Coordinates of C-alpha atoms in Angstrom, one line a residue:
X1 CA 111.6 87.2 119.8
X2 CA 114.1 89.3 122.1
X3 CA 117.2 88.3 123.6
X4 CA 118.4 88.8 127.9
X5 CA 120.2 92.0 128.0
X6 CA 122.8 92.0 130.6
X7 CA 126.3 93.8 130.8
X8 CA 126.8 93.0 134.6
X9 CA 127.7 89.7 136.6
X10 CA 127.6 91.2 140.1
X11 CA 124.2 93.0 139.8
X12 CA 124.1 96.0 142.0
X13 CA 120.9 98.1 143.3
X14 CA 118.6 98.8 141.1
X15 CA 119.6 101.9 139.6
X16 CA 117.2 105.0 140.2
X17 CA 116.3 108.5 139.2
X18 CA 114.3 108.5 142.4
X19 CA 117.0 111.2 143.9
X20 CA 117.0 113.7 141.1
X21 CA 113.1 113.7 141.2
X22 CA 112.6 114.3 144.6
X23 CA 115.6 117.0 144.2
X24 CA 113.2 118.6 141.4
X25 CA 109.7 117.7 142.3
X26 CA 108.9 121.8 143.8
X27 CA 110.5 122.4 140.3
X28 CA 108.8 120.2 138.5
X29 CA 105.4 120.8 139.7
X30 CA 105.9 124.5 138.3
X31 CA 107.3 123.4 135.1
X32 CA 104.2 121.2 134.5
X33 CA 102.0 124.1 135.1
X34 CA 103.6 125.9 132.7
X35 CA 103.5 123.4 130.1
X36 CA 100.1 123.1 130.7
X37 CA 99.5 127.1 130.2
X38 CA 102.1 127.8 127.5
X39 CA 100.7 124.6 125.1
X40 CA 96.9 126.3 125.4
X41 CA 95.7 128.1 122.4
X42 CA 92.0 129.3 121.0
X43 CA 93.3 127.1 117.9
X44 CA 91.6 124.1 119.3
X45 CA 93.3 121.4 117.6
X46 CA 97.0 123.1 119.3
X47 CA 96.2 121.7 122.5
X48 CA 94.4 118.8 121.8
X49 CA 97.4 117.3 120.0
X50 CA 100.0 119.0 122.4
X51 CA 98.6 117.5 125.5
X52 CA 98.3 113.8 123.7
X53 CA 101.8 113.5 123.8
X54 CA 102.9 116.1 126.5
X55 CA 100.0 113.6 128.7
X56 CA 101.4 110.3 127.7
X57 CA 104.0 109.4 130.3
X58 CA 107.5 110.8 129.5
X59 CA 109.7 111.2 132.3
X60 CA 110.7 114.6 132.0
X61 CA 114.1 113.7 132.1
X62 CA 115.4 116.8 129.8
X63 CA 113.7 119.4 132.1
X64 CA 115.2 117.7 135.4
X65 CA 118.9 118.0 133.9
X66 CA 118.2 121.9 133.6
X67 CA 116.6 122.3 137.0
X68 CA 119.1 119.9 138.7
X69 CA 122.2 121.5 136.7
X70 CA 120.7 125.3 138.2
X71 CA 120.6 124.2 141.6
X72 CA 123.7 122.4 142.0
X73 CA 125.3 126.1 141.5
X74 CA 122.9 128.1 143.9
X75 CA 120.7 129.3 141.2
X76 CA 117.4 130.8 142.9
X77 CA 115.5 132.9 140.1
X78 CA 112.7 132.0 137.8
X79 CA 114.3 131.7 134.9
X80 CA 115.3 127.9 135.1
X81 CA 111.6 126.5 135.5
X82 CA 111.0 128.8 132.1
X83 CA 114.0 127.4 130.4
X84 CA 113.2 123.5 131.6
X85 CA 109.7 124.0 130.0
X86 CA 111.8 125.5 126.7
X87 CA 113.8 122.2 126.6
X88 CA 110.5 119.8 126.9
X89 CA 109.0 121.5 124.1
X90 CA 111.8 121.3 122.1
X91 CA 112.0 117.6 123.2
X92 CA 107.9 117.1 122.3
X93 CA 108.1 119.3 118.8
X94 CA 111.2 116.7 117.7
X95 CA 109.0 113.7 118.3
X96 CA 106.3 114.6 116.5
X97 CA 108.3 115.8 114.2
X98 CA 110.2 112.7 114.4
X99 CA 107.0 110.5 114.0
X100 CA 105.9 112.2 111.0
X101 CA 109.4 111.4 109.3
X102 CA 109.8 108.2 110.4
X103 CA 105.9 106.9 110.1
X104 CA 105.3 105.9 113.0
X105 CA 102.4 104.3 114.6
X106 CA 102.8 104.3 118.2
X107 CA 104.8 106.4 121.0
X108 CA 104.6 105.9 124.6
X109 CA 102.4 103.4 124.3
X110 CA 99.7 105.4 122.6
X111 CA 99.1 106.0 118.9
X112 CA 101.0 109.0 117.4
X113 CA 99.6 112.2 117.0
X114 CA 99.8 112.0 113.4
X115 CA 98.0 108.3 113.3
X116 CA 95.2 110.4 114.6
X117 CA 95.2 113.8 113.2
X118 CA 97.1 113.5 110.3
X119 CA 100.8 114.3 109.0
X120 CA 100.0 117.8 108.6
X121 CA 98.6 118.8 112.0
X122 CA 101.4 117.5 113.9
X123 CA 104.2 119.0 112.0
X124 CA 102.5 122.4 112.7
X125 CA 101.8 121.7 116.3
X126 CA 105.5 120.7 116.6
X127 CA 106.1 124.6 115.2
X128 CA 103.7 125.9 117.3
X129 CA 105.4 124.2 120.2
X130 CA 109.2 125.4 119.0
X131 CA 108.2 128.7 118.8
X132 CA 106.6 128.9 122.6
X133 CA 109.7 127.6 123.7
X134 CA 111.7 130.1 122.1
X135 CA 109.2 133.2 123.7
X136 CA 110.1 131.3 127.2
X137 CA 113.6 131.7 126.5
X138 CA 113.3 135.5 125.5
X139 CA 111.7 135.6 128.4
X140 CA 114.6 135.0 130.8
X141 CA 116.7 137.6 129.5
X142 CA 120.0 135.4 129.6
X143 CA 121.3 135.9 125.5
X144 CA 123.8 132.9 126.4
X145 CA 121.3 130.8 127.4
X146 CA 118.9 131.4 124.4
X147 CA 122.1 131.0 121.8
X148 CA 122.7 127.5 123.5
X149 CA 119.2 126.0 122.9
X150 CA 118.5 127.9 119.5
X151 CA 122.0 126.2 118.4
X152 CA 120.5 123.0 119.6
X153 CA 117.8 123.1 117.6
X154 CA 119.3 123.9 114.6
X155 CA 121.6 120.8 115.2
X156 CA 119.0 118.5 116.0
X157 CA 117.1 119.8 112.6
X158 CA 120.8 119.1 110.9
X159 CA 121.2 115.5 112.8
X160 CA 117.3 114.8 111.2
X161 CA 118.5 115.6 107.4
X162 CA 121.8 113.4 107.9
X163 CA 119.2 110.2 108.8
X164 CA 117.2 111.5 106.3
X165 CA 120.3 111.1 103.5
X166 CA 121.6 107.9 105.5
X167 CA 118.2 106.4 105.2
X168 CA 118.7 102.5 104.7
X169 CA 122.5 103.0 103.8
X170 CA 124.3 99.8 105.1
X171 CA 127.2 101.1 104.0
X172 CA 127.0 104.1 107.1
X173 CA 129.9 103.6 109.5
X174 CA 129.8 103.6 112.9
X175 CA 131.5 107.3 113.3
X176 CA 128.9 108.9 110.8
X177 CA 126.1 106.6 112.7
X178 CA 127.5 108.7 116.0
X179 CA 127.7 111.8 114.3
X180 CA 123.5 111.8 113.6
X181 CA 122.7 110.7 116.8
X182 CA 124.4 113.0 118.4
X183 CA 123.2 116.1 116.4
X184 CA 119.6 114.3 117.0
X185 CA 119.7 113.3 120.5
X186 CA 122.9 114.2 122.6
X187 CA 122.1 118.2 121.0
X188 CA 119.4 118.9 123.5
X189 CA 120.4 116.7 126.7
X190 CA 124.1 118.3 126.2
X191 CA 121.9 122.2 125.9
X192 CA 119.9 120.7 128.6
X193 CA 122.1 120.2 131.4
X194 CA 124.5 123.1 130.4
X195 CA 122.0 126.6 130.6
X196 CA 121.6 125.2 134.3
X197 CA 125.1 126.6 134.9
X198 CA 124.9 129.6 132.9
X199 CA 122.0 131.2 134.1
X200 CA 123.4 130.7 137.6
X201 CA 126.5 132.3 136.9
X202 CA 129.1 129.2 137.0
X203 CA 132.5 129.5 136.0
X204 CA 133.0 128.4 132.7
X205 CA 134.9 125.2 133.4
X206 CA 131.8 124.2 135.7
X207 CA 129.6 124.9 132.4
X208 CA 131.9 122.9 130.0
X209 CA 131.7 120.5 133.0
X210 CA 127.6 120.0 132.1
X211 CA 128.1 120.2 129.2
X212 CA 130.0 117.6 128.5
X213 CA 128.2 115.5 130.8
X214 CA 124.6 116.4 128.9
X215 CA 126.4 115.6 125.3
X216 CA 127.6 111.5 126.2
X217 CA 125.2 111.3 128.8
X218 CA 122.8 111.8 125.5
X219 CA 124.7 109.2 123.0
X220 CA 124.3 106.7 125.7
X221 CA 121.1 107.4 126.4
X222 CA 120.5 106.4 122.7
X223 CA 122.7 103.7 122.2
X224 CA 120.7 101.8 124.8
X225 CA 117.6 102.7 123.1
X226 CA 118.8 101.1 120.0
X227 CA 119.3 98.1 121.8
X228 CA 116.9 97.9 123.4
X229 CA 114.8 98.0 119.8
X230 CA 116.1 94.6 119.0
X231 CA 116.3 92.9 123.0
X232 CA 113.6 95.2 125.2
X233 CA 110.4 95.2 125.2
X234 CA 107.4 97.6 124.5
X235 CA 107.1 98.6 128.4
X236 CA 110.7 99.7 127.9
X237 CA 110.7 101.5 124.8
X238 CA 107.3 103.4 124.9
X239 CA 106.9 101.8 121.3
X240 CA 107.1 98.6 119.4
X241 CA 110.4 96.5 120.1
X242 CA 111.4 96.0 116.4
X243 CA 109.7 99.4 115.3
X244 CA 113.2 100.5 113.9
X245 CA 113.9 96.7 111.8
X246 CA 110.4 97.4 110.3
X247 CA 111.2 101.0 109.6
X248 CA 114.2 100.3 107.5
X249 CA 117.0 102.3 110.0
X250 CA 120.5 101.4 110.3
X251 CA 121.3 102.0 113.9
X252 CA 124.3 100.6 115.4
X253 CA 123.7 96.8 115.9
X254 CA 122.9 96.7 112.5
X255 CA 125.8 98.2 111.3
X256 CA 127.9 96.0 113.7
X257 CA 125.8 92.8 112.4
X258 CA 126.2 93.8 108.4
X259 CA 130.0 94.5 108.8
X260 CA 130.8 91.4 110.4
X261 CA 128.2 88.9 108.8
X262 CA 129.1 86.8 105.8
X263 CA 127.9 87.2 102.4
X264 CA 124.9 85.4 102.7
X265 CA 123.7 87.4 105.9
X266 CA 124.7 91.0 104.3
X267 CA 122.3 89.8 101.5
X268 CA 119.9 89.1 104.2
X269 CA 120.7 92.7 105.4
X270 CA 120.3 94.0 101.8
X271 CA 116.6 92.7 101.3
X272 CA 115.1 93.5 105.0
X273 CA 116.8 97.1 105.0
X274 CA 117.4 98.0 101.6
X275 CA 114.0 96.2 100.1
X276 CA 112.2 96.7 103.2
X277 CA 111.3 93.0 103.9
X278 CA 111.3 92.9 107.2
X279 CA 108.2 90.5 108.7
X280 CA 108.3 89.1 112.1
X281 CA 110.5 86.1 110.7
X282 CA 112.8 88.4 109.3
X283 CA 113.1 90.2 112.8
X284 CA 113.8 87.0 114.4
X285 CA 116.8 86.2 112.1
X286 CA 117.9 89.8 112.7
X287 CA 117.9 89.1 116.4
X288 CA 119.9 85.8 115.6
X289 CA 122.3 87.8 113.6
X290 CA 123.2 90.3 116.1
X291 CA 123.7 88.0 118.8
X292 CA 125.8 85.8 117.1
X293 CA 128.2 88.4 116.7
X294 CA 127.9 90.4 119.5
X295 CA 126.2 93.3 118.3
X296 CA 123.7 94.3 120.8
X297 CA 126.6 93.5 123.6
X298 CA 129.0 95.7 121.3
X299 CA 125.9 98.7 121.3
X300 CA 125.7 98.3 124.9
X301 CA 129.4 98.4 125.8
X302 CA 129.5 102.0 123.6
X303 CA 127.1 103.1 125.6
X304 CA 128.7 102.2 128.8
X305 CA 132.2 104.2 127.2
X306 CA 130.1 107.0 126.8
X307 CA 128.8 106.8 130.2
X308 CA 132.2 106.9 131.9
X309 CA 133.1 110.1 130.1
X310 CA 129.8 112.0 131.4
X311 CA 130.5 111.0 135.1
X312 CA 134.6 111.5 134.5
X313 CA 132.9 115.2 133.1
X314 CA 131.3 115.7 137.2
X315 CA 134.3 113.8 138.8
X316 CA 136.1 117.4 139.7
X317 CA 133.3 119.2 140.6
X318 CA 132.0 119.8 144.5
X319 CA 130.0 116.9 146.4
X320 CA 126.2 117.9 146.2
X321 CA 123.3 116.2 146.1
X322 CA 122.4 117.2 142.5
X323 CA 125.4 116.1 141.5
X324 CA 125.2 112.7 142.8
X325 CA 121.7 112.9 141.3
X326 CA 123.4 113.1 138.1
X327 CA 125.8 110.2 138.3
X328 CA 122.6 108.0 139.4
X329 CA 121.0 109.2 136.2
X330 CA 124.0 107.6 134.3
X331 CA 123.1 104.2 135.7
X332 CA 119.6 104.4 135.5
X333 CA 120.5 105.0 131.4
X334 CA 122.8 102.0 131.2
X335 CA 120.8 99.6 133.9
X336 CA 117.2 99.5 131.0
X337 CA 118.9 97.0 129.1
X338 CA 119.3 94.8 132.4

């Protein structure tokens, strides 16, 4: 079961990234050359594994912020293709990282890497993958730069132990439910979009600018994603719809749901999250529950707060094309759940 998603009456154009890749594509085509060198190892297994999910149809959204974020400011050296590739390994070593923690069976359509080569394999390819991106970053010379994706990483580790403790805690508010996922996700798209700026020199209003853009444009980003888990569908998700019900993880139209359900439905709560009883009836009453009181609309409208603030973060900065690229790549965030 899934519900209609829609948080607009007067639908405009479909919103598109279509700008920032055709802004990136010269870019881009380097950066996946890289990838394709830097995840190669005489360790066959490395790239087998690598290229499974580097292969499987992401959009590379990460690496555009970085490449986007250095043009907009007249960068012209080599050192932002290096550090794009930096940021999509980070991005690929955290889902299978991610996988492995969270059990899960598919990604992007596929089956995980560690539904096919085991637990082990893909926690070590992740490594192998973290530490190529850190010789990338070395590599371009720019010590800000590295400090401001090696920080990143250790907050996204921290944002992974603070699930890890808040594991099927229905008690979780809604501030601490912020606070992981933006050490987990907002970390890298807020790094992401802001060593654009630095390694092109910008003044350091113009870097807070990106940065602040990167960091909500991030907790929307996942906001949407957890509702899409209970009203999407697989096409949108690049896994299951109802993979995080059956995993047991209080995202935030569950806490919404459990804080303003009765008795009765916090008990429900209790034994699918708690007890793990969570079958595709028990998915369908979660659904119910949600809608009834507005929690999937509630998820969406964060998101859409959050949203405002990254493209009130550009509002003062020059008219450029990558800019506007930018604020389309706000929309295209918030327009999934249409």
């Amino acid at each position: 079961m899934g519900v209609v998603l829609n948080i607009e009456n007067g639908k405009r154009e479909a919103a598109s990234i279509k700008d920032l890749i055709d802004l990136t594509s010269t870019d881009m085509g380097r950066v996946n050359k890289l990838i394709l060198s830097k995840a190669g190892s005489d360790v066959e297994m490395i790239p087998e594994i690598a290229n499974h999910l580097i292969s499987s149809g992401g959009k590379r959204l990460r690496p555009m912020l970085t490449l986007a974020s250095a043009q907009m400011f007249g960068y012209s050296g080599e050192g932002h293709v290096k550090l794009a590739t930096s940021v999509e390994f980070m991005h690929t070593a955290t889902l299978l990282h991610d996988d492995v923690v969270d059990e899960s069976g598919m990604r992007r359509g596929k089956k995980t890497a560690r539904m096919i080569w085991g637990n082990q394999a893909s926690v070590l390819v992740g490594d192998f993958l973290l530490g190529q991106a850190f010789r990338m970053m070395v590599d371009v010379g720019s010590l800000e730069a590295l400090d401001i994706l090696s920080s990143a990483a250790s907050i996204i580790a921290e944002g992974e132990v603070m699930q890890l403790a808040a594991a099927k805690n229905l008690e979780t508010t809604e501030d601490e439910h912020f606070a992981v996922i933006k050490a987990k996700t907002a970390a890298l798209f807020s790094a992401a979009a802001e060593v654009g700026p630095v390694i092109a020199q910008a003044t350091r209003n113009d870097r807070a600018a990106l940065r602040s853009y990167g960091m909500n444009l991030g907790l929307a980003f996942q906001l949407i994603d957890d509702a899409l888990d209970y009203g999407g569908t697989s096409k949108d998700l690049g896994k299951n719809v109802g993979d995080d019900f059956r995993e047991g993880k209080v995202t935030l139209p569950v806490i919404l749901a459990y804080r303003r359900g009765t008795k009765a439905e916090r008990s429900f709560w209790k034994r699918a999250i708690e007890d793990n009883v969570t079958d595709d009836t028990g998915l369908e009453k979660a659904i119910g529950l949600m809608t009834r009181h507005g929690a999937i609309a509630d998820t969406i409208g964060r998101a859409g707060h959050f949203g405002e603030i990254a493209r009130d973060a550009l509002a003062p900065l020059e008219a450029t094309p990558q800019k506007s690229a930018l604020i389309d790549v706000i929309d295209f965030c918030i327009s999934r759940v249409n």
